[in-house]
PDB file of C-alpha atoms in Angstrom:
ATOM      1  CA  MET A   1     -74.705  33.719  64.328  1.00  0.00           C
ATOM      2  CA  LYS A   2     -75.791  32.384  60.872  1.00  0.00           C
ATOM      3  CA  ALA A   3     -76.284  34.511  58.324  1.00  0.00           C
ATOM      4  CA  ASN A   4     -80.045  34.816  56.709  1.00  0.00           C
ATOM      5  CA  PRO A   5     -80.499  33.438  53.206  1.00  0.00           C
ATOM      6  CA  VAL A   6     -82.636  36.467  52.348  1.00  0.00           C
ATOM      7  CA  ASN A   7     -80.406  39.006  53.560  1.00  0.00           C
ATOM      8  CA  ASN A   8     -77.356  37.412  51.285  1.00  0.00           C
ATOM      9  CA  LEU A   9     -79.686  37.269  48.404  1.00  0.00           C
ATOM     10  CA  ASN A  10     -81.025  41.260  48.778  1.00  0.00           C
ATOM     11  CA  LYS A  11     -77.224  42.012  49.106  1.00  0.00           C
ATOM     12  CA  ALA A  12     -76.190  40.213  46.120  1.00  0.00           C
ATOM     13  CA  LEU A  13     -78.758  41.893  44.261  1.00  0.00           C
ATOM     14  CA  MET A  14     -78.181  45.326  45.478  1.00  0.00           C
ATOM     15  CA  THR A  15     -74.585  45.158  44.878  1.00  0.00           C
ATOM     16  CA  SER A  16     -75.735  43.375  41.129  1.00  0.00           C
ATOM     17  CA  ALA A  17     -77.574  46.768  40.546  1.00  0.00           C
ATOM     18  CA  VAL A  18     -74.533  48.628  41.409  1.00  0.00           C
ATOM     19  CA  GLY A  19     -72.373  46.592  39.225  1.00  0.00           C
ATOM     20  CA  LEU A  20     -74.637  46.724  36.146  1.00  0.00           C
ATOM     21  CA  ALA A  21     -74.795  50.328  36.489  1.00  0.00           C
ATOM     22  CA  ALA A  22     -71.040  50.551  36.223  1.00  0.00           C
ATOM     23  CA  MET A  23     -70.844  48.012  33.322  1.00  0.00           C
ATOM     24  CA  THR A  24     -72.859  49.675  31.462  1.00  0.00           C
ATOM     25  CA  ALA A  25     -70.880  52.784  32.007  1.00  0.00           C
ATOM     26  CA  VAL A  26     -67.706  51.480  31.020  1.00  0.00           C
ATOM     27  CA  ALA A  27     -69.464  49.058  28.059  1.00  0.00           C
ATOM     28  CA  PRO A  28     -67.630  51.020  25.285  1.00  0.00           C
ATOM     29  CA  ILE A  29     -64.325  50.655  26.693  1.00  0.00           C
ATOM     30  CA  LEU A  30     -64.610  47.069  27.109  1.00  0.00           C
ATOM     31  CA  ARG A  31     -65.932  46.766  23.456  1.00  0.00           C
ATOM     32  CA  VAL A  32     -62.302  48.595  22.553  1.00  0.00           C
ATOM     33  CA  LYS A  33     -60.530  46.027  24.542  1.00  0.00           C
ATOM     34  CA  LEU A  34     -62.112  43.402  22.567  1.00  0.00           C
ATOM     35  CA  LEU A  35     -61.757  44.800  19.362  1.00  0.00           C
ATOM     36  CA  LEU A  36     -57.816  45.627  20.576  1.00  0.00           C
ATOM     37  CA  GLN A  37     -57.382  42.003  21.947  1.00  0.00           C
ATOM     38  CA  THR A  38     -58.669  40.259  18.679  1.00  0.00           C
ATOM     39  CA  GLN A  39     -57.754  42.475  15.675  1.00  0.00           C
ATOM     40  CA  ASN A  40     -55.670  39.973  14.506  1.00  0.00           C
ATOM     41  CA  GLU A  41     -58.242  37.403  14.208  1.00  0.00           C
ATOM     42  CA  LEU A  42     -60.622  39.637  12.601  1.00  0.00           C
ATOM     43  CA  LEU A  43     -57.661  40.348   9.989  1.00  0.00           C
ATOM     44  CA  ASN A  44     -56.943  36.541   9.454  1.00  0.00           C
ATOM     45  CA  GLN A  45     -60.865  36.237   8.942  1.00  0.00           C
ATOM     46  CA  ASN A  46     -60.836  39.245   6.304  1.00  0.00           C
ATOM     47  CA  ARG A  47     -63.052  40.842   8.903  1.00  0.00           C
ATOM     48  CA  MET A  48     -60.693  44.432   9.104  1.00  0.00           C
ATOM     49  CA  LYS A  49     -57.907  45.594   6.139  1.00  0.00           C
ATOM     50  CA  THR A  50     -55.578  46.984   8.807  1.00  0.00           C
ATOM     51  CA  SER A  51     -54.833  46.636  12.333  1.00  0.00           C
ATOM     52  CA  TYR A  52     -55.320  49.509  15.048  1.00  0.00           C
ATOM     53  CA  ARG A  53     -52.527  51.326  16.152  1.00  0.00           C
ATOM     54  CA  GLY A  54     -54.129  51.792  19.640  1.00  0.00           C
ATOM     55  CA  ALA A  55     -56.754  52.470  21.676  1.00  0.00           C
ATOM     56  CA  LEU A  56     -57.435  55.829  20.440  1.00  0.00           C
ATOM     57  CA  ASP A  57     -57.445  54.921  16.568  1.00  0.00           C
ATOM     58  CA  CYS A  58     -59.770  51.980  17.519  1.00  0.00           C
ATOM     59  CA  ILE A  59     -62.493  54.477  18.915  1.00  0.00           C
ATOM     60  CA  SER A  60     -61.885  56.967  16.110  1.00  0.00           C
ATOM     61  CA  ARG A  61     -62.376  53.967  13.433  1.00  0.00           C
ATOM     62  CA  THR A  62     -65.233  52.634  15.031  1.00  0.00           C
ATOM     63  CA  PHE A  63     -67.085  56.101  15.467  1.00  0.00           C
ATOM     64  CA  LYS A  64     -66.570  56.826  11.738  1.00  0.00           C
ATOM     65  CA  SER A  65     -67.847  53.582  10.399  1.00  0.00           C
ATOM     66  CA  GLU A  66     -70.389  52.200  13.094  1.00  0.00           C
ATOM     67  CA  GLY A  67     -71.628  55.453  15.126  1.00  0.00           C
ATOM     68  CA  ILE A  68     -71.854  56.185  19.009  1.00  0.00           C
ATOM     69  CA  ARG A  69     -74.132  53.403  19.723  1.00  0.00           C
ATOM     70  CA  SER A  70     -72.118  50.717  18.704  1.00  0.00           C
ATOM     71  CA  PHE A  71     -69.776  50.863  21.483  1.00  0.00           C
ATOM     72  CA  TRP A  72     -72.410  49.352  23.261  1.00  0.00           C
ATOM     73  CA  ARG A  73     -72.697  46.018  21.269  1.00  0.00           C
ATOM     74  CA  GLY A  74     -72.813  43.101  23.609  1.00  0.00           C
ATOM     75  CA  ASN A  75     -73.576  44.963  26.327  1.00  0.00           C
ATOM     76  CA  LEU A  76     -77.310  43.389  26.611  1.00  0.00           C
ATOM     77  CA  ALA A  77     -75.913  39.904  26.865  1.00  0.00           C
ATOM     78  CA  GLY A  78     -73.091  40.809  29.548  1.00  0.00           C
ATOM     79  CA  CYS A  79     -75.897  42.390  31.532  1.00  0.00           C
ATOM     80  CA  LEU A  80     -78.055  39.298  31.292  1.00  0.00           C
ATOM     81  CA  MET A  81     -74.875  37.311  32.291  1.00  0.00           C
ATOM     82  CA  TYR A  82     -74.024  39.841  34.913  1.00  0.00           C
ATOM     83  CA  VAL A  83     -76.792  39.992  37.576  1.00  0.00           C
ATOM     84  CA  PRO A  84     -77.175  36.052  37.641  1.00  0.00           C
ATOM     85  CA  SER A  85     -73.235  35.733  37.758  1.00  0.00           C
ATOM     86  CA  ASN A  86     -72.234  37.883  40.580  1.00  0.00           C
ATOM     87  CA  ALA A  87     -75.525  36.818  42.565  1.00  0.00           C
ATOM     88  CA  LEU A  88     -74.287  32.861  42.012  1.00  0.00           C
ATOM     89  CA  ILE A  89     -70.628  34.001  43.060  1.00  0.00           C
ATOM     90  CA  PHE A  90     -71.200  35.536  46.031  1.00  0.00           C
ATOM     91  CA  ALA A  91     -73.870  32.302  47.070  1.00  0.00           C
ATOM     92  CA  PHE A  92     -70.906  30.110  46.397  1.00  0.00           C
ATOM     93  CA  LYS A  93     -68.249  32.139  47.705  1.00  0.00           C
ATOM     94  CA  GLN A  94     -70.348  32.621  50.815  1.00  0.00           C
ATOM     95  CA  SER A  95     -71.075  28.840  51.070  1.00  0.00           C
ATOM     96  CA  LEU A  96     -67.236  27.980  50.567  1.00  0.00           C
ATOM     97  CA  ALA A  97     -65.993  30.724  53.005  1.00  0.00           C
ATOM     98  CA  ASN A  98     -68.026  29.294  55.769  1.00  0.00           C
ATOM     99  CA  THR A  99     -66.869  25.544  54.663  1.00  0.00           C
ATOM    100  CA  LEU A 100     -63.528  26.851  54.960  1.00  0.00           C
ATOM    101  CA  ARG A 101     -64.543  28.819  58.064  1.00  0.00           C
ATOM    102  CA  CYS A 102     -62.707  32.427  56.738  1.00  0.00           C
ATOM    103  CA  ASN A 103     -62.948  34.859  59.807  1.00  0.00           C
ATOM    104  CA  LYS A 104     -60.834  37.935  60.576  1.00  0.00           C
ATOM    105  CA  SER A 105     -58.629  35.898  63.380  1.00  0.00           C
ATOM    106  CA  ASP A 106     -56.661  33.953  60.877  1.00  0.00           C
ATOM    107  CA  TYR A 107     -53.068  34.594  60.310  1.00  0.00           C
ATOM    108  CA  TYR A 108     -52.616  37.142  57.042  1.00  0.00           C
ATOM    109  CA  LEU A 109     -51.205  33.967  54.851  1.00  0.00           C
ATOM    110  CA  TRP A 110     -54.079  31.733  55.510  1.00  0.00           C
ATOM    111  CA  SER A 111     -56.785  34.190  55.106  1.00  0.00           C
ATOM    112  CA  LEU A 112     -55.242  34.909  51.822  1.00  0.00           C
ATOM    113  CA  PHE A 113     -55.389  31.360  50.977  1.00  0.00           C
ATOM    114  CA  LYS A 114     -58.974  30.272  51.981  1.00  0.00           C
ATOM    115  CA  ASN A 115     -59.954  33.532  50.191  1.00  0.00           C
ATOM    116  CA  VAL A 116     -58.087  32.561  46.983  1.00  0.00           C
ATOM    117  CA  ILE A 117     -59.899  28.875  46.681  1.00  0.00           C
ATOM    118  CA  SER A 118     -62.950  30.412  48.053  1.00  0.00           C
ATOM    119  CA  GLY A 119     -63.374  33.071  45.756  1.00  0.00           C
ATOM    120  CA  GLY A 120     -61.710  30.997  42.842  1.00  0.00           C
ATOM    121  CA  ALA A 121     -64.173  28.179  42.862  1.00  0.00           C
ATOM    122  CA  ALA A 122     -67.230  30.397  43.195  1.00  0.00           C
ATOM    123  CA  GLY A 123     -66.032  32.086  40.161  1.00  0.00           C
ATOM    124  CA  PHE A 124     -65.625  28.566  38.504  1.00  0.00           C
ATOM    125  CA  LEU A 125     -68.993  27.319  39.279  1.00  0.00           C
ATOM    126  CA  SER A 126     -70.965  30.695  38.239  1.00  0.00           C
ATOM    127  CA  LEU A 127     -68.740  30.627  34.593  1.00  0.00           C
ATOM    128  CA  ALA A 128     -69.437  26.988  34.051  1.00  0.00           C
ATOM    129  CA  ILE A 129     -73.513  27.909  34.284  1.00  0.00           C
ATOM    130  CA  LEU A 130     -73.438  30.916  32.212  1.00  0.00           C
ATOM    131  CA  TYR A 131     -70.009  30.790  30.002  1.00  0.00           C
ATOM    132  CA  SER A 132     -72.617  30.797  26.474  1.00  0.00           C
ATOM    133  CA  LEU A 133     -73.662  34.602  27.555  1.00  0.00           C
ATOM    134  CA  ASP A 134     -69.986  35.229  27.796  1.00  0.00           C
ATOM    135  CA  TYR A 135     -69.383  33.765  24.181  1.00  0.00           C
ATOM    136  CA  THR A 136     -72.285  35.401  22.821  1.00  0.00           C
ATOM    137  CA  ARG A 137     -71.240  38.963  24.413  1.00  0.00           C
ATOM    138  CA  THR A 138     -67.608  38.564  22.851  1.00  0.00           C
ATOM    139  CA  ARG A 139     -68.819  37.663  19.410  1.00  0.00           C
ATOM    140  CA  LEU A 140     -71.093  40.785  19.231  1.00  0.00           C
ATOM    141  CA  ALA A 141     -68.489  43.311  20.501  1.00  0.00           C
ATOM    142  CA  THR A 142     -65.794  42.155  18.045  1.00  0.00           C
ATOM    143  CA  ASP A 143     -68.738  42.031  15.253  1.00  0.00           C
ATOM    144  CA  VAL A 144     -67.453  44.729  12.933  1.00  0.00           C
ATOM    145  CA  LEU A 145     -68.906  46.097   9.637  1.00  0.00           C
ATOM    146  CA  ASN A 146     -67.306  44.521   6.484  1.00  0.00           C
ATOM    147  CA  SER A 147     -66.417  45.918   3.469  1.00  0.00           C
ATOM    148  CA  LYS A 148     -70.404  45.685   2.418  1.00  0.00           C
ATOM    149  CA  GLY A 149     -71.185  47.220   5.733  1.00  0.00           C
ATOM    150  CA  LYS A 150     -72.906  44.060   6.890  1.00  0.00           C
ATOM    151  CA  ARG A 151     -72.131  41.993  10.348  1.00  0.00           C
ATOM    152  CA  GLN A 152     -71.377  38.365  10.607  1.00  0.00           C
ATOM    153  CA  PHE A 153     -74.414  38.535  13.518  1.00  0.00           C
ATOM    154  CA  LYS A 154     -77.459  40.218  13.753  1.00  0.00           C
ATOM    155  CA  GLY A 155     -78.355  39.426  17.481  1.00  0.00           C
ATOM    156  CA  ILE A 156     -77.994  37.459  20.348  1.00  0.00           C
ATOM    157  CA  VAL A 157     -80.355  34.784  19.169  1.00  0.00           C
ATOM    158  CA  ASP A 158     -78.499  35.000  15.776  1.00  0.00           C
ATOM    159  CA  VAL A 159     -75.318  34.235  17.784  1.00  0.00           C
ATOM    160  CA  TYR A 160     -76.407  30.965  19.341  1.00  0.00           C
ATOM    161  CA  ARG A 161     -78.747  29.959  16.067  1.00  0.00           C
ATOM    162  CA  LYS A 162     -75.574  30.089  13.592  1.00  0.00           C
ATOM    163  CA  THR A 163     -73.101  28.937  16.339  1.00  0.00           C
ATOM    164  CA  LEU A 164     -75.170  25.605  17.192  1.00  0.00           C
ATOM    165  CA  SER A 165     -76.178  24.900  13.442  1.00  0.00           C
ATOM    166  CA  THR A 166     -71.973  24.679  12.606  1.00  0.00           C
ATOM    167  CA  ASP A 167     -70.655  23.697  15.447  1.00  0.00           C
ATOM    168  CA  GLY A 168     -72.730  22.449  18.034  1.00  0.00           C
ATOM    169  CA  ILE A 169     -73.171  22.925  21.621  1.00  0.00           C
ATOM    170  CA  ARG A 170     -68.949  22.760  21.545  1.00  0.00           C
ATOM    171  CA  GLY A 171     -69.014  25.904  19.760  1.00  0.00           C
ATOM    172  CA  LEU A 172     -70.865  27.817  22.843  1.00  0.00           C
ATOM    173  CA  TYR A 173     -68.306  26.573  25.256  1.00  0.00           C
ATOM    174  CA  ARG A 174     -65.178  26.973  22.924  1.00  0.00           C
ATOM    175  CA  GLY A 175     -61.800  27.921  25.382  1.00  0.00           C
ATOM    176  CA  PHE A 176     -64.017  26.903  28.589  1.00  0.00           C
ATOM    177  CA  PHE A 177     -60.854  25.274  30.503  1.00  0.00           C
ATOM    178  CA  VAL A 178     -58.738  27.920  29.791  1.00  0.00           C
ATOM    179  CA  SER A 179     -61.804  30.342  30.762  1.00  0.00           C
ATOM    180  CA  CYS A 180     -62.159  28.258  34.014  1.00  0.00           C
ATOM    181  CA  LEU A 181     -58.274  28.504  34.741  1.00  0.00           C
ATOM    182  CA  GLY A 182     -58.481  32.472  34.231  1.00  0.00           C
ATOM    183  CA  ILE A 183     -61.694  32.852  36.373  1.00  0.00           C
ATOM    184  CA  VAL A 184     -60.156  31.300  39.049  1.00  0.00           C
ATOM    185  CA  VAL A 185     -56.832  33.697  38.910  1.00  0.00           C
ATOM    186  CA  TYR A 186     -59.007  36.500  38.785  1.00  0.00           C
ATOM    187  CA  ARG A 187     -61.447  35.735  40.946  1.00  0.00           C
ATOM    188  CA  GLY A 188     -59.471  34.299  43.508  1.00  0.00           C
ATOM    189  CA  VAL A 189     -56.608  37.190  42.960  1.00  0.00           C
ATOM    190  CA  TYR A 190     -59.892  39.871  43.389  1.00  0.00           C
ATOM    191  CA  PHE A 191     -61.798  38.334  46.455  1.00  0.00           C
ATOM    192  CA  GLY A 192     -58.898  36.956  47.908  1.00  0.00           C
ATOM    193  CA  LEU A 193     -56.680  39.712  48.183  1.00  0.00           C
ATOM    194  CA  TYR A 194     -59.544  41.990  48.940  1.00  0.00           C
ATOM    195  CA  ASP A 195     -60.750  40.282  51.491  1.00  0.00           C
ATOM    196  CA  ALA A 196     -57.256  39.568  53.119  1.00  0.00           C
ATOM    197  CA  THR A 197     -55.869  43.161  52.874  1.00  0.00           C
ATOM    198  CA  SER A 198     -58.663  45.080  53.571  1.00  0.00           C
ATOM    199  CA  ASN A 199     -58.437  43.454  56.951  1.00  0.00           C
ATOM    200  CA  ILE A 200     -55.446  45.133  57.430  1.00  0.00           C
ATOM    201  CA  LEU A 201     -55.233  48.288  55.329  1.00  0.00           C
ATOM    202  CA  LEU A 202     -58.893  49.201  56.107  1.00  0.00           C
ATOM    203  CA  LYS A 203     -60.746  50.306  59.481  1.00  0.00           C
ATOM    204  CA  ASP A 204     -64.471  50.175  60.270  1.00  0.00           C
ATOM    205  CA  ASN A 205     -64.207  54.056  60.064  1.00  0.00           C
ATOM    206  CA  SER A 206     -62.256  53.884  56.385  1.00  0.00           C
ATOM    207  CA  SER A 207     -63.829  56.008  53.945  1.00  0.00           C
ATOM    208  CA  ILE A 208     -65.207  55.326  50.696  1.00  0.00           C
ATOM    209  CA  SER A 209     -62.518  56.692  48.678  1.00  0.00           C
ATOM    210  CA  GLN A 210     -60.048  54.245  50.752  1.00  0.00           C
ATOM    211  CA  LYS A 211     -62.145  51.334  49.780  1.00  0.00           C
ATOM    212  CA  PHE A 212     -62.506  52.563  46.427  1.00  0.00           C
ATOM    213  CA  ALA A 213     -58.566  53.199  46.007  1.00  0.00           C
ATOM    214  CA  LEU A 214     -57.997  49.478  47.396  1.00  0.00           C
ATOM    215  CA  GLY A 215     -60.644  47.647  45.513  1.00  0.00           C
ATOM    216  CA  TYR A 216     -59.370  49.471  42.304  1.00  0.00           C
ATOM    217  CA  GLY A 217     -55.491  48.226  42.805  1.00  0.00           C
ATOM    218  CA  VAL A 218     -57.074  44.742  43.406  1.00  0.00           C
ATOM    219  CA  THR A 219     -59.271  44.827  39.945  1.00  0.00           C
ATOM    220  CA  VAL A 220     -56.327  45.999  38.395  1.00  0.00           C
ATOM    221  CA  CYS A 221     -54.018  43.580  39.522  1.00  0.00           C
ATOM    222  CA  ALA A 222     -56.340  40.942  39.195  1.00  0.00           C
ATOM    223  CA  GLY A 223     -57.152  41.716  35.633  1.00  0.00           C
ATOM    224  CA  LEU A 224     -53.427  42.172  34.956  1.00  0.00           C
ATOM    225  CA  LEU A 225     -52.393  38.600  36.490  1.00  0.00           C
ATOM    226  CA  SER A 226     -54.884  36.818  34.383  1.00  0.00           C
ATOM    227  CA  TYR A 227     -55.225  38.879  31.104  1.00  0.00           C
ATOM    228  CA  PRO A 228     -52.742  36.435  29.067  1.00  0.00           C
ATOM    229  CA  LEU A 229     -55.494  33.522  30.101  1.00  0.00           C
ATOM    230  CA  ASP A 230     -58.207  35.828  29.035  1.00  0.00           C
ATOM    231  CA  THR A 231     -56.563  36.843  25.427  1.00  0.00           C
ATOM    232  CA  ILE A 232     -56.087  32.695  24.675  1.00  0.00           C
ATOM    233  CA  ARG A 233     -59.583  32.530  25.779  1.00  0.00           C
ATOM    234  CA  THR A 234     -60.833  35.272  23.602  1.00  0.00           C
ATOM    235  CA  ARG A 235     -58.904  34.252  20.938  1.00  0.00           C
ATOM    236  CA  MET A 236     -60.406  30.559  20.580  1.00  0.00           C
ATOM    237  CA  LEU A 237     -63.649  32.004  21.037  1.00  0.00           C
ATOM    238  CA  MET A 238     -63.213  33.422  17.627  1.00  0.00           C
ATOM    239  CA  ARG A 239     -62.707  30.815  15.450  1.00  0.00           C
ATOM    240  CA  SER A 240     -66.432  29.485  15.982  1.00  0.00           C
ATOM    241  CA  CYS A 241     -68.379  29.269  13.071  1.00  0.00           C
ATOM    242  CA  GLU A 242     -65.086  29.236  11.273  1.00  0.00           C
ATOM    243  CA  ASN A 243     -63.314  26.814   9.293  1.00  0.00           C
ATOM    244  CA  VAL A 244     -60.400  26.708  10.752  1.00  0.00           C
ATOM    245  CA  LYS A 245     -59.972  26.206  14.455  1.00  0.00           C
ATOM    246  CA  TYR A 246     -57.641  26.080  17.269  1.00  0.00           C
ATOM    247  CA  ARG A 247     -56.908  22.420  18.558  1.00  0.00           C
ATOM    248  CA  ASN A 248     -56.590  23.048  22.091  1.00  0.00           C
ATOM    249  CA  SER A 249     -55.616  26.445  24.482  1.00  0.00           C
ATOM    250  CA  LEU A 250     -52.078  25.083  24.136  1.00  0.00           C
ATOM    251  CA  ASP A 251     -52.025  25.125  20.501  1.00  0.00           C
ATOM    252  CA  CYS A 252     -53.751  28.584  20.750  1.00  0.00           C
ATOM    253  CA  ALA A 253     -51.153  29.923  23.297  1.00  0.00           C
ATOM    254  CA  ALA A 254     -48.001  28.575  20.931  1.00  0.00           C
ATOM    255  CA  THR A 255     -50.041  30.161  17.501  1.00  0.00           C
ATOM    256  CA  ILE A 256     -50.136  33.357  19.059  1.00  0.00           C
ATOM    257  CA  PHE A 257     -46.635  33.540  20.363  1.00  0.00           C
ATOM    258  CA  ARG A 258     -44.850  31.753  17.097  1.00  0.00           C
ATOM    259  CA  ASN A 259     -46.949  34.527  15.086  1.00  0.00           C
ATOM    260  CA  GLU A 260     -47.344  37.403  16.707  1.00  0.00           C
ATOM    261  CA  GLY A 261     -44.997  37.603  19.593  1.00  0.00           C
ATOM    262  CA  ALA A 262     -45.675  37.637  23.616  1.00  0.00           C
ATOM    263  CA  GLY A 263     -46.858  41.150  23.619  1.00  0.00           C
ATOM    264  CA  SER A 264     -49.880  39.799  21.620  1.00  0.00           C
ATOM    265  CA  PHE A 265     -51.056  38.547  24.685  1.00  0.00           C
ATOM    266  CA  MET A 266     -51.454  41.717  26.724  1.00  0.00           C
ATOM    267  CA  LYS A 267     -53.179  43.583  23.619  1.00  0.00           C
ATOM    268  CA  GLY A 268     -55.721  45.711  25.054  1.00  0.00           C
ATOM    269  CA  ALA A 269     -54.537  45.531  28.871  1.00  0.00           C
ATOM    270  CA  ALA A 270     -54.423  49.187  29.016  1.00  0.00           C
ATOM    271  CA  THR A 271     -57.997  49.465  28.242  1.00  0.00           C
ATOM    272  CA  ASN A 272     -58.435  46.929  30.617  1.00  0.00           C
ATOM    273  CA  ILE A 273     -57.130  48.953  33.470  1.00  0.00           C
ATOM    274  CA  VAL A 274     -59.600  51.632  32.942  1.00  0.00           C
ATOM    275  CA  LYS A 275     -62.667  49.252  32.981  1.00  0.00           C
ATOM    276  CA  GLY A 276     -61.672  48.136  36.257  1.00  0.00           C
ATOM    277  CA  ILE A 277     -63.607  51.088  37.912  1.00  0.00           C
ATOM    278  CA  ALA A 278     -66.580  48.923  37.452  1.00  0.00           C
ATOM    279  CA  GLY A 279     -65.255  45.857  39.188  1.00  0.00           C
ATOM    280  CA  ALA A 280     -63.902  48.186  41.927  1.00  0.00           C
ATOM    281  CA  THR A 281     -67.438  50.124  42.247  1.00  0.00           C
ATOM    282  CA  PHE A 282     -69.200  46.533  42.558  1.00  0.00           C
ATOM    283  CA  LEU A 283     -66.732  45.461  44.972  1.00  0.00           C
ATOM    284  CA  VAL A 284     -66.463  48.358  47.379  1.00  0.00           C
ATOM    285  CA  ALA A 285     -70.379  48.305  47.004  1.00  0.00           C
ATOM    286  CA  PHE A 286     -70.836  44.715  48.324  1.00  0.00           C
ATOM    287  CA  ASN A 287     -68.036  45.303  50.930  1.00  0.00           C
ATOM    288  CA  SER A 288     -70.361  48.508  51.998  1.00  0.00           C
ATOM    289  CA  LEU A 289     -73.611  46.640  52.033  1.00  0.00           C
ATOM    290  CA  ASN A 290     -72.115  43.776  53.855  1.00  0.00           C
ATOM    291  CA  ASN A 291     -70.788  45.751  56.870  1.00  0.00           C
ATOM    292  CA  PHE A 292     -74.500  47.739  56.873  1.00  0.00           C
ATOM    293  CA  LYS A 293     -76.420  44.986  57.048  1.00  0.00           C
ATOM    294  CA  LYS A 294     -74.412  43.481  60.183  1.00  0.00           C
TER     295      LYS A 294
END
């Protein structure tokens, strides 16, 4: 029996709403993660005087200098990206899964392979359409107050205006290719591992807590495996609107490793584990609604 396109759209919109609420709830954690991840770029650009000693120090300093509302800076751009992004991802994933004929009777490794391919390709296609909003969210979230109490960007429109005036359209897509690789790894593991393991570990009568535990574990694994690529992407984004830029992702990775060491690729990863609650909530909501509609 073929899936009803209207039902698929409804499921995508409903789960996006759940994920949107979870994403807004953890937006402060996302900003702390981005500040920790990009602090060396901010120091090099003289937008910060001293590095953060850790997540708690970052939270304390941000609260004292910018106030509580600043922790949601960049969240609007993230929300504008989130709903269409997940609607596109699930639409693409379902089409690709149908093309690959993914089903529960497949052997575990074959099922994992097909789900990784369909999930990764879906993430790539979605990213290609909405990447500039991800760039905007990152630049706003990492836009700290300087010594004069001023920011580099006033808002979403200002990010687009200044980036296009200095770098052109290329500035909005800096780091795109390494981001594509990262999203393929993340979404591939995210969907592939969950789909494959849920067939083995979860039953029809499994509780929400069991589904959440599996979803959270998958989200954390996917986030940690793709985190070094995410760091390279984020650091490249920070060079738009700046005079000195990385030549490419390899140059960025080599520069970070040479000047800062391998540990710099994982800065902020601990906060990313907490942020995974949003991803797990979204994943469980989709799975539950998908089963409910059947």
